[in-house]
Short mmCIF file of C-alpha atoms and ligand atoms in Angstrom, two decimals:
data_model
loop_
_atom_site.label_atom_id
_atom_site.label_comp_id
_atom_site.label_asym_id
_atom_site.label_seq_id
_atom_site.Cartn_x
_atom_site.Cartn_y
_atom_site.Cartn_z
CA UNK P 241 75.92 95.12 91.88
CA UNK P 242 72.82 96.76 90.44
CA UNK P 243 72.03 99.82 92.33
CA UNK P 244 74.87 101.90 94.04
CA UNK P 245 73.17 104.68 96.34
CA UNK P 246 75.75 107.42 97.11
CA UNK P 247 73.79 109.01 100.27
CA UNK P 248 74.64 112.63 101.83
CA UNK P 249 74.38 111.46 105.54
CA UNK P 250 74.42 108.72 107.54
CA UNK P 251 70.45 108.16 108.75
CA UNK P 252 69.69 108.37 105.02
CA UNK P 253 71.84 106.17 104.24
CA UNK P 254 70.26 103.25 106.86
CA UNK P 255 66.85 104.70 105.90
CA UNK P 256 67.38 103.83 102.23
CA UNK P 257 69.17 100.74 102.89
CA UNK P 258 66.42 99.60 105.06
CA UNK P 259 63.77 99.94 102.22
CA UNK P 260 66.18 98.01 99.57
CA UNK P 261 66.33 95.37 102.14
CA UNK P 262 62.54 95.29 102.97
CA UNK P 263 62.15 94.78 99.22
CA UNK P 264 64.60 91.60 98.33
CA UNK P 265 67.95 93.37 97.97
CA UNK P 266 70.89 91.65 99.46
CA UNK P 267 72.21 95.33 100.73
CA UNK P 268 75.35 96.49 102.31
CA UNK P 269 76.56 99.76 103.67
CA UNK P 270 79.64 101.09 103.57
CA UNK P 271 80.36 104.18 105.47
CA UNK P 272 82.92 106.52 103.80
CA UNK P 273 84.54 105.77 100.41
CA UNK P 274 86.23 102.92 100.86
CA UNK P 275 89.82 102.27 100.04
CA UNK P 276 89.27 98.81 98.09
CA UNK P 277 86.85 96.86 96.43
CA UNK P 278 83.39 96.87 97.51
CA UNK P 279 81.15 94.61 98.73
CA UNK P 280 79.78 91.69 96.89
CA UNK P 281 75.86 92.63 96.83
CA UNK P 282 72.71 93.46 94.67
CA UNK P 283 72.92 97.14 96.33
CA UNK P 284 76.00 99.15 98.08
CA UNK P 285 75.10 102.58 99.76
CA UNK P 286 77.82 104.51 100.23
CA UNK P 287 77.32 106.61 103.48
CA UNK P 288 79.00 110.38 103.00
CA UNK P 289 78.68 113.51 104.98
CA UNK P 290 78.31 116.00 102.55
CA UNK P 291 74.98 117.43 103.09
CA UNK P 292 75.67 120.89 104.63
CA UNK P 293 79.63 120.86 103.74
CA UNK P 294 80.88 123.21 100.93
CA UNK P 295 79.71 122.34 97.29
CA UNK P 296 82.58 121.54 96.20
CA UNK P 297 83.58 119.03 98.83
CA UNK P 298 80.53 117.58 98.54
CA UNK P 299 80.86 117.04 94.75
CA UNK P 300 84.51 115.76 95.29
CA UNK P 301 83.32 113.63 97.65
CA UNK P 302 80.47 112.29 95.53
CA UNK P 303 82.48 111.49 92.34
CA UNK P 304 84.73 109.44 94.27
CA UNK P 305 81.93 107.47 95.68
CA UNK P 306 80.34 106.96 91.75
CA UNK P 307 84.21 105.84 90.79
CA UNK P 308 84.43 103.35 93.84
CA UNK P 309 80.61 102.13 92.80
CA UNK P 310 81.27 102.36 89.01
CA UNK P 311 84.17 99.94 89.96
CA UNK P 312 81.97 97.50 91.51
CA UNK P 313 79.79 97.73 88.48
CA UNK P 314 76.83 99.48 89.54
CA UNK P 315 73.79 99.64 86.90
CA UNK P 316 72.14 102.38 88.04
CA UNK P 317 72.90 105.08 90.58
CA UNK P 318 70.97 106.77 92.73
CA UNK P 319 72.12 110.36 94.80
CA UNK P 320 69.84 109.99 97.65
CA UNK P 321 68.97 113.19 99.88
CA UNK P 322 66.77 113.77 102.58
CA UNK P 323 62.92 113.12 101.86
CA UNK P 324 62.09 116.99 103.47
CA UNK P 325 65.56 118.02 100.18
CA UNK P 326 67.14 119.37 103.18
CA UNK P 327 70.03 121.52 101.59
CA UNK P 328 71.38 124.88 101.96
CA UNK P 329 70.75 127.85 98.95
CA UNK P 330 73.66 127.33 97.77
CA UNK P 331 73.32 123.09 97.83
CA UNK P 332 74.67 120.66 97.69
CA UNK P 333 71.31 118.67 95.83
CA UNK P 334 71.75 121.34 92.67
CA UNK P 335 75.49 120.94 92.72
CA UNK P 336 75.70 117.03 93.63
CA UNK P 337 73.15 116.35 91.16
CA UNK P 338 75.16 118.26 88.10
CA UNK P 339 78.23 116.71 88.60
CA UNK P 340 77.04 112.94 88.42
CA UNK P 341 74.95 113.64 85.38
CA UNK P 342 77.86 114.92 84.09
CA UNK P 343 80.15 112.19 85.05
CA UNK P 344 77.87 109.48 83.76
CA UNK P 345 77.13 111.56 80.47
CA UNK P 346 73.40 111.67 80.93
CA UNK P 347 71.23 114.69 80.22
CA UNK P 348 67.77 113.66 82.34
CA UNK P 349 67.48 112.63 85.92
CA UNK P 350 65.03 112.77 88.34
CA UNK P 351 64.58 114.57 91.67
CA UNK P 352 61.95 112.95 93.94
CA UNK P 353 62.04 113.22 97.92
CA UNK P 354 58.74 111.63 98.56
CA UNK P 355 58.25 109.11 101.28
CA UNK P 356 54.52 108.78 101.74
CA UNK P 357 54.99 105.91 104.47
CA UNK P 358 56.78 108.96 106.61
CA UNK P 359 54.34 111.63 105.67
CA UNK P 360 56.50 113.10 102.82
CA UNK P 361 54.12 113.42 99.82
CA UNK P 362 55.05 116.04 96.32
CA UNK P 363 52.19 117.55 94.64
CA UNK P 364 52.61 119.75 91.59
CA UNK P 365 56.22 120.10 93.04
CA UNK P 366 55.27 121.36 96.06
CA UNK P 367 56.93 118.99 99.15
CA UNK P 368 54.15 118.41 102.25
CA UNK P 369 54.83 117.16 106.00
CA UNK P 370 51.83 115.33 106.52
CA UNK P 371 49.41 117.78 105.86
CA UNK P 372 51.73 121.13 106.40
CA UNK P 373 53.72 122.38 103.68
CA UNK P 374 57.67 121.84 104.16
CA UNK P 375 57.98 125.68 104.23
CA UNK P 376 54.93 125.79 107.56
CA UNK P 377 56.38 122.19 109.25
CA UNK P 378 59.47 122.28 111.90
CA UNK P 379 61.41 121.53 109.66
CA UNK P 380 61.71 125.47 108.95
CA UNK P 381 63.43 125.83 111.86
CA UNK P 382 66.06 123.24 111.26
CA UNK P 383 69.45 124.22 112.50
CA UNK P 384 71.85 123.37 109.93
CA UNK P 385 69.30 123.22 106.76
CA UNK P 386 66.05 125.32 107.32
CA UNK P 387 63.42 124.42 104.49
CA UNK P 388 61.43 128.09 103.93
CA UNK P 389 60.38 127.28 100.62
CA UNK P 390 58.28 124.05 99.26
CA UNK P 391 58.18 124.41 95.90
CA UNK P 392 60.89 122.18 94.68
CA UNK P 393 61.32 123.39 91.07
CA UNK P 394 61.96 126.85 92.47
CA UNK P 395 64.88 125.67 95.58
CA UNK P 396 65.96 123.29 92.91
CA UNK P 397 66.48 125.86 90.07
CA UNK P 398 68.30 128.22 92.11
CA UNK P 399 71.11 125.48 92.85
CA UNK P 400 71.58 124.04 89.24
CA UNK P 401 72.30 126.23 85.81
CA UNK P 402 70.34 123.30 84.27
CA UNK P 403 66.53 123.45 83.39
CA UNK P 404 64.04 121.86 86.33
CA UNK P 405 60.76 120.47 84.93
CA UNK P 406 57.83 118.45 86.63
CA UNK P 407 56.76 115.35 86.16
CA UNK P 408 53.39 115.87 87.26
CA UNK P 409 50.95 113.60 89.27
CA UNK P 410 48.84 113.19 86.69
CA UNK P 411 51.43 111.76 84.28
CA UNK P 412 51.88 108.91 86.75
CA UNK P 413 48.59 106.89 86.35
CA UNK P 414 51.25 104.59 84.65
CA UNK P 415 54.38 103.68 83.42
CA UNK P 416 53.63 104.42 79.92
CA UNK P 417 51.98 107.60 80.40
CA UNK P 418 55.17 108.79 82.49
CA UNK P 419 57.30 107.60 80.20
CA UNK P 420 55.63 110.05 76.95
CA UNK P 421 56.04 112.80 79.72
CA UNK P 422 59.92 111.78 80.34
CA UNK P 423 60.47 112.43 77.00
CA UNK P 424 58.22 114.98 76.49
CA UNK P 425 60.32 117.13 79.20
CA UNK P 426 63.50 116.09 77.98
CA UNK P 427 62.55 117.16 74.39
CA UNK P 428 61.85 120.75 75.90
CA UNK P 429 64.88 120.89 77.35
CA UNK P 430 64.30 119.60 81.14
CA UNK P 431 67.31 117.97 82.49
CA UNK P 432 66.13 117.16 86.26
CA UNK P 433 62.55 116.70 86.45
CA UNK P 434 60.77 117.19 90.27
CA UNK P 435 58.24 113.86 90.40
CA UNK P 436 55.36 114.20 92.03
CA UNK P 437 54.30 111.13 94.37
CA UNK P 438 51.49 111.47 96.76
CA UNK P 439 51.06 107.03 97.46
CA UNK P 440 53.15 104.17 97.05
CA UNK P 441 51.50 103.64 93.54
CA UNK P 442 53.04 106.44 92.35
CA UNK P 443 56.72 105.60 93.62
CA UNK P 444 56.65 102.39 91.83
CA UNK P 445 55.47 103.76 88.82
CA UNK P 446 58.30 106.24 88.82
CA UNK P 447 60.57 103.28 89.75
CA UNK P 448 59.43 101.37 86.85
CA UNK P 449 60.09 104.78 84.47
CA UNK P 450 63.08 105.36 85.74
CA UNK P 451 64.64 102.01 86.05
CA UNK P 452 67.02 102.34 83.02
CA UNK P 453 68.21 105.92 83.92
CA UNK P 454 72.37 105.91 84.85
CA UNK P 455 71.28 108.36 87.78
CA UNK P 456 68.01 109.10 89.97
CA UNK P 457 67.55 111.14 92.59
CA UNK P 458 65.28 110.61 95.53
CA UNK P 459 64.55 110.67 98.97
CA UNK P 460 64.53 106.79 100.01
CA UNK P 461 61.01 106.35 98.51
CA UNK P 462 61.95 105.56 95.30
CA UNK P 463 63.66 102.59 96.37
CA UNK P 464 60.65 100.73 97.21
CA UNK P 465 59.89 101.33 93.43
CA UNK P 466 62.86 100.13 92.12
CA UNK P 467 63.59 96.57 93.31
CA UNK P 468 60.44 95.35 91.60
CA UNK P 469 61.48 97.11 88.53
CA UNK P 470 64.48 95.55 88.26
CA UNK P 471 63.16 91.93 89.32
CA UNK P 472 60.30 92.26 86.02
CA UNK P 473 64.15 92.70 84.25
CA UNK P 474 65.48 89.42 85.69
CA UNK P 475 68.16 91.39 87.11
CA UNK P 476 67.97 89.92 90.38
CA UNK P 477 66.27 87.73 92.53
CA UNK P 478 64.23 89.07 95.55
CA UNK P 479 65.47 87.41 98.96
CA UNK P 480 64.30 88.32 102.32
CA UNK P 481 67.54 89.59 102.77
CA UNK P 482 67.21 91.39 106.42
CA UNK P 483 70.30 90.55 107.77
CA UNK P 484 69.18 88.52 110.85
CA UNK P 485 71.86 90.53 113.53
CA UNK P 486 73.77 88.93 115.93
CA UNK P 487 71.94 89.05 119.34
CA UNK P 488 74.19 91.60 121.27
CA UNK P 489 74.73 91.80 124.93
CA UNK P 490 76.03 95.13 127.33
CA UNK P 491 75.12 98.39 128.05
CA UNK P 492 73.19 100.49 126.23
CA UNK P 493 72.61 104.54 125.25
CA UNK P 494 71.05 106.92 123.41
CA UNK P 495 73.07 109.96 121.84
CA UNK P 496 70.98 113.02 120.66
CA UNK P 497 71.84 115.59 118.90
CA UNK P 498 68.48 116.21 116.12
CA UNK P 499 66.44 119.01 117.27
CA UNK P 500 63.33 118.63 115.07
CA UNK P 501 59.98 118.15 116.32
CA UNK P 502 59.99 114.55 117.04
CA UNK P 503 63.43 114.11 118.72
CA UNK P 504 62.32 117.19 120.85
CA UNK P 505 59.37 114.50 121.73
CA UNK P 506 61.33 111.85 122.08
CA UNK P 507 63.36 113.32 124.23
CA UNK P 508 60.83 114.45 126.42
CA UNK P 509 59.29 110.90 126.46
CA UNK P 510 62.34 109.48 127.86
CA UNK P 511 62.95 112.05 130.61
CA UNK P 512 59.42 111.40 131.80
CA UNK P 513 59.91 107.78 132.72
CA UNK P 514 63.11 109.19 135.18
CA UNK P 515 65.51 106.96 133.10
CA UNK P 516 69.07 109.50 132.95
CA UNK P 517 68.76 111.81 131.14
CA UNK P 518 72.23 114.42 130.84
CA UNK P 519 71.75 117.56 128.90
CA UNK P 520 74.34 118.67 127.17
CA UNK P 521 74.13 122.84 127.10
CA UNK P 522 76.39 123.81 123.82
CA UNK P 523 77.10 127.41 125.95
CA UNK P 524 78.48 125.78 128.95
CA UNK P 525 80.50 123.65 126.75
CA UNK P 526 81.90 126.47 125.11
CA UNK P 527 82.34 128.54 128.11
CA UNK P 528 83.91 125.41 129.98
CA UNK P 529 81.75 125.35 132.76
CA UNK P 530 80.89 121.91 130.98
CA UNK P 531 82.89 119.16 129.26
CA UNK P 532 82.79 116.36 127.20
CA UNK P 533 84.59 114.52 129.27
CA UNK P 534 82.86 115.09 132.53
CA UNK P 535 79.43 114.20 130.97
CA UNK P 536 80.84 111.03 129.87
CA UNK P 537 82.44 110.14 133.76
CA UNK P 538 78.38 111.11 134.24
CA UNK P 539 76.70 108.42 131.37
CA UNK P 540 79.53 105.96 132.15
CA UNK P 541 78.60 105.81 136.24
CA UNK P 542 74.91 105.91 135.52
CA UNK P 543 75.11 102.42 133.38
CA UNK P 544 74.70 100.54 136.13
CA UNK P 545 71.31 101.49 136.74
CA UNK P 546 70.16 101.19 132.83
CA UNK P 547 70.33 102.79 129.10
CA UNK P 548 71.16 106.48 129.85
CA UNK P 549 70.52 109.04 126.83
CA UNK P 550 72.65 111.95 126.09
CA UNK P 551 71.29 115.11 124.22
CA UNK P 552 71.80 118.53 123.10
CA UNK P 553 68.38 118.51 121.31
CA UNK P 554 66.72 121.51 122.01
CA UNK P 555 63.55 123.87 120.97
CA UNK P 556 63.92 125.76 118.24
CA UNK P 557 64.36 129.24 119.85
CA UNK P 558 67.08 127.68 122.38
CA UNK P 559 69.17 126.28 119.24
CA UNK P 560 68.65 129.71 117.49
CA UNK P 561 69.86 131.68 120.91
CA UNK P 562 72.98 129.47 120.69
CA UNK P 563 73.80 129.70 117.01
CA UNK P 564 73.58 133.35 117.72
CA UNK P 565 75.89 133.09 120.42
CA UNK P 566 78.45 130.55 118.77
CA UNK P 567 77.66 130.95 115.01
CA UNK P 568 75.32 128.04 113.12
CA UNK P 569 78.33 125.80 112.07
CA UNK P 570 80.55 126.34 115.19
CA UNK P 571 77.53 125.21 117.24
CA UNK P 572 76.60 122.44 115.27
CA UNK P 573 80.46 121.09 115.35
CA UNK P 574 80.70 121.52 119.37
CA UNK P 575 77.48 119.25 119.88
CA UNK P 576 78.72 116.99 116.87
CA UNK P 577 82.43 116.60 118.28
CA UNK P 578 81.49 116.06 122.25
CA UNK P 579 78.52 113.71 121.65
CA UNK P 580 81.24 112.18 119.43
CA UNK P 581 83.66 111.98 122.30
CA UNK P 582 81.10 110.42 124.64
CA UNK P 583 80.19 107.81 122.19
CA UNK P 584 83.83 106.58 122.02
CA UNK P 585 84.06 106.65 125.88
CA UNK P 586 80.61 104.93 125.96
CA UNK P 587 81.63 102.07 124.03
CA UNK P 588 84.84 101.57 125.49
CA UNK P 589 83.19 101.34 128.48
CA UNK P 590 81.29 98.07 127.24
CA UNK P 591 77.98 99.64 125.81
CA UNK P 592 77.56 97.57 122.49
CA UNK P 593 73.61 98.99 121.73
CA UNK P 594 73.87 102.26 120.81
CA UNK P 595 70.79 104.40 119.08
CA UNK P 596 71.75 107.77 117.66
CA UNK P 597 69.08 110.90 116.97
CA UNK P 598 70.28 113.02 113.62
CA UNK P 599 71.65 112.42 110.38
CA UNK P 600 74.82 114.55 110.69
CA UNK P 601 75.42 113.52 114.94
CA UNK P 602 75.09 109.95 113.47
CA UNK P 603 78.26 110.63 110.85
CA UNK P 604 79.95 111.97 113.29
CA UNK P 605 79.29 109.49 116.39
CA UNK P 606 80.04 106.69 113.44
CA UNK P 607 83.30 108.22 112.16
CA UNK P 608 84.26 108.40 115.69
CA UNK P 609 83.73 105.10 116.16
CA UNK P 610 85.52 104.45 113.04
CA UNK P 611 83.03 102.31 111.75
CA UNK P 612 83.39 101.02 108.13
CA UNK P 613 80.76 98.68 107.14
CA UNK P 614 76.89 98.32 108.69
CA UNK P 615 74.94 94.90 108.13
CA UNK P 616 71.28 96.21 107.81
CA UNK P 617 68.48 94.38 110.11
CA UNK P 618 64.82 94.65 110.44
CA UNK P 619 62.89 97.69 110.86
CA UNK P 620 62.24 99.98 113.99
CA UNK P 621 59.52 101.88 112.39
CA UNK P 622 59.84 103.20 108.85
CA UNK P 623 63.50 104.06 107.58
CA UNK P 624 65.20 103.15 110.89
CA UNK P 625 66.52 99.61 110.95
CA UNK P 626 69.06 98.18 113.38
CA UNK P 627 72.33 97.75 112.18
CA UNK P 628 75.47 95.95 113.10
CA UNK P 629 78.92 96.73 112.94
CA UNK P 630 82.26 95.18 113.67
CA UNK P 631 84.49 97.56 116.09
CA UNK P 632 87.94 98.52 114.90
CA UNK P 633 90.35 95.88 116.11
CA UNK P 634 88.87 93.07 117.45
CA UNK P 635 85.70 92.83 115.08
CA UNK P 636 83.59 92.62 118.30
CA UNK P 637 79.72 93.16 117.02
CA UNK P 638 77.97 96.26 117.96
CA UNK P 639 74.49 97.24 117.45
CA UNK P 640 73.81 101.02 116.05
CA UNK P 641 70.29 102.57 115.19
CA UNK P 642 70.66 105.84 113.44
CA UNK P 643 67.57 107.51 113.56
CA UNK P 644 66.67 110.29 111.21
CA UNK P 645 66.07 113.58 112.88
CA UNK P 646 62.21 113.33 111.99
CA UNK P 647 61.60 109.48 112.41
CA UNK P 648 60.03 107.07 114.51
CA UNK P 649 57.06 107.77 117.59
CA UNK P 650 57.29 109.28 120.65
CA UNK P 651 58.46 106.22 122.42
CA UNK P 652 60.99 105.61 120.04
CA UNK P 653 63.93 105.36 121.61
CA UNK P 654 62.74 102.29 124.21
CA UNK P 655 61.09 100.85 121.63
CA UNK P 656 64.38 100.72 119.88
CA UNK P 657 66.15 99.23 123.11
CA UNK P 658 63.17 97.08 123.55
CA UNK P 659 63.77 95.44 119.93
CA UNK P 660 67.37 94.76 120.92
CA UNK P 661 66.96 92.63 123.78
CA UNK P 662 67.36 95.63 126.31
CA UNK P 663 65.46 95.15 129.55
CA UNK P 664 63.77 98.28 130.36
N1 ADP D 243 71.22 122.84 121.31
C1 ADP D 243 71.79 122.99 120.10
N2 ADP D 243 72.12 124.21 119.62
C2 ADP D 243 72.68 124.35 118.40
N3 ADP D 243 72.95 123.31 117.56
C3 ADP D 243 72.63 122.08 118.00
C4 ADP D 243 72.04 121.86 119.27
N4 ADP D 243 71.84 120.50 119.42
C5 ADP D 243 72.26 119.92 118.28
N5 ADP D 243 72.75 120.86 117.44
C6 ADP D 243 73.31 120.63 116.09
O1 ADP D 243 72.20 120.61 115.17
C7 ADP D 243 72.50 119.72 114.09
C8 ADP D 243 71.40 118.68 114.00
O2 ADP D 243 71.56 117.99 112.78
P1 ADP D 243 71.28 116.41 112.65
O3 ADP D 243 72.13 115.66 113.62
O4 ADP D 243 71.44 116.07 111.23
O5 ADP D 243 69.78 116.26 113.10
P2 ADP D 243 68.50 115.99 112.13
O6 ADP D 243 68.56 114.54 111.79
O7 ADP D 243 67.33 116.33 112.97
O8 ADP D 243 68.66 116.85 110.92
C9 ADP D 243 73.84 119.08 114.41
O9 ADP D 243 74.91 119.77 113.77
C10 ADP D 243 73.94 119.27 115.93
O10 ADP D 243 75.29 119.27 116.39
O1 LIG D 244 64.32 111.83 105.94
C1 LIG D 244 65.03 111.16 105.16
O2 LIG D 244 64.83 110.98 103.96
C2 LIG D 244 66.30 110.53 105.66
O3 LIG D 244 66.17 109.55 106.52
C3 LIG D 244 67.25 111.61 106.04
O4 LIG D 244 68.00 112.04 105.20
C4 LIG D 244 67.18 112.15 107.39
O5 LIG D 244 68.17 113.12 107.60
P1 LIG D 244 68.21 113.75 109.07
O6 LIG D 244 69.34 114.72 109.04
O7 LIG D 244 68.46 112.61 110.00
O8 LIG D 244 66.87 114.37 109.29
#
């Protein structure tokens, strides 16, 4: 193993796994830390879901994933985020970060979200959405992790005691020229150092810089940089290593639970072609007046006609009506636990395609599931690949999507479907 990724949720996890594959890396994920050896690959991502639990969970949980990658004799490792640094104020990025440098005994990583492919450029430290800041795009209203502030160094700062630099985007013109800056920061003191990246030049020049650190953190951008580092080493080999999936049969759905801007579209999309559509209304859940259960009996008698989707996703001043109601984290774990519920019926009613909206739904639909290892296919659109797994038991292939809250077009969803043989 060269790289081992330790990712804080699920549809990061695919998303960076997707871009190690798209570059030559035989990649596997593993979801959870497992209990024995790892993987034979040049890359293992270790899926967690750590991003909005308590710091020190999260950390826990982190080390153990750098002992169980250490193990399989990981080169380099890489923390790997959200490309909008989704955290809370109090983490876990700062705290996660901390403990692995201290863990691997290194003084100088890297923090770099960008992901210009998916609109997610850093200038001078300060994160854009396309052309918005991160602070002015939806993804201030996110429920769990709402992004008010875009300059990095400062929401970095305030979660680490360490010193936050910038590598700046005019260091980056190339490798040697970010290099004199590395060490120019790290002589002043820096000990995490926000890279700017506005292109895909840029990522593999910080790739190529940072290719020799123990740790890096990043969105999933940097991992297009990497690979080709690594290969100019004669560490490995590039393959076209896209696992080519099994070609899966049966039912298939769509479970929702992201509530950024383009689920909320996709969403919307979907219910305007009159495929099923069942909302799932957090309020009535918690009042009774709805269940898990009975939207499932719902989903599972509407297979016969086609792919139905399931959602909570909502607009922003619906979601924020509800957490007021419920409280943020109680809300989020009702939707999280029944679209869990009706995933498990779902597939033991024979569905066997399954595409899933949000990072943290996805960890919990795939713990559910009890899911332990994804083969990573080809791209849906930019850091959403298919994936297979093998269902607890009898092995029996299953095909999961898990698409990051902000990914993929409006017709994403039956394009998805589409791409895995669903007739639509
Ligand atoms: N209508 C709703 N009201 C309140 N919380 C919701 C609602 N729908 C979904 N949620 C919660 O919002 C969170 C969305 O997070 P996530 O699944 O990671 O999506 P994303 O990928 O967009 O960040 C989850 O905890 C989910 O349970
Ligand atoms: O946007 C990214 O970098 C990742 O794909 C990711 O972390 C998405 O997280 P989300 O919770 O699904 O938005």
């Amino acid at each position: 193993m060269i790289l081992g990724v330790i990712a804080d949720d699920f549809t990061g996890a695919t998303d960076v796994a997707s871009m190690l594959v798209r570059a030559g890396m035989r990649t596997v994920q593993v979801l959870g830390v497992p209990e024995g050896d790892l993987p034979e690959a040049d890359a293992v991502v270790i899926a967690l879901k750590t991003r909005t639990i308590a710091p020190a969970d999260a950390v826990a949980q982190s080390l153990a994933a750098l002992k169980a990658l250490q193990a399989g004799g990981a080169r380099q490792i890489y923390f790997k985020y959200c490309s909008t640094f989704d955290s809370t104020a109090e983490g876990n990025i700062g705290p996660v970060t901390d403990a692995l440098m201290n863990a691997l005994g290194t003084d100088f990583t890297i923090a770099c979200p960008a992901f210009p492919e998916n609109g997610r450029t850093v200038f001078r430290g300060h994160l854009f959405v396309g052309d918005q800041l991160l602070s002015d795009s939806g993804m201030r209203n996110h429920p769990l992790t709402p992004m008010t502030d875009a300059n990095l160094v400062r929401v970095l700062q305030a979660q680490t005691a360490h010193k936050v630099g910038l590598l700046r985007y005019d260091h980056l013109g190339n490798a040697a020229s970010a290099g004199e800056r590395v060490a120019a920061l790290r002589a002043e003191g820096v000990r995490i150092a926000v890279a700017d990246a506005v292109n895909n030049s840029d990522l593999l020049t910080v790739g190529e810089t940072c290719a020799e650190l123990p740790l890096l953190t990043a969105g999933s951008g940097v991992a297009l940089g990497l690979p080709p580092a690594y290969a100019r080493r004669g560490w490995f080999t590039p393959s076209d290593s896209a696992a080519m999936l099994d070609s899966v049969s049966g039912p298939a759905a769509v479970l929702s639970g992201s509530c950024s801007e383009a689920t909320n579209a996709q969403v919307a999309v979907w219910r305007a072609t009159g495929r099923t559509a069942l909302h799932i209304d957090p309020l009535a859940l918690h009042q009774g007046t709805q269940t898990a259960t009975g939207v499932l009996a719902q989903a599972r008698a509407a297979l016969a006609q086609g792919p139905v989707l399931v959602y909570a996703t909502a607009a922003p001043e619906s979601v924020k009506a509800v957490q007021a109601a419920l409280g943020v984290l109680a809300a989020g774990e009702l939707v999280e636990h029944a679209l869990a519920h009706i995933a498990q019926g779902l597939v033991a009613a024979g569905v066997r395609r399954l595409v899933v909206a949000g990072g943290e739904t996805s960890g919990a639909v795939v713990q559910a599931l009890q899911v332990a290892q994804l083969r990573i296919g080809a791209p849906i659109c930019p850091g959403v690949p298919w994936t297979q797994a093998a269902l607890p038991g009898n092995g029996e292939p299953m095909l999961l999507a898990l698409k990051s809250g902000n990914f993929g077009g409006p017709d994403f969803f039956a394009q998805a479907l589409q791409q895995a043989g669903v007739a639509l």
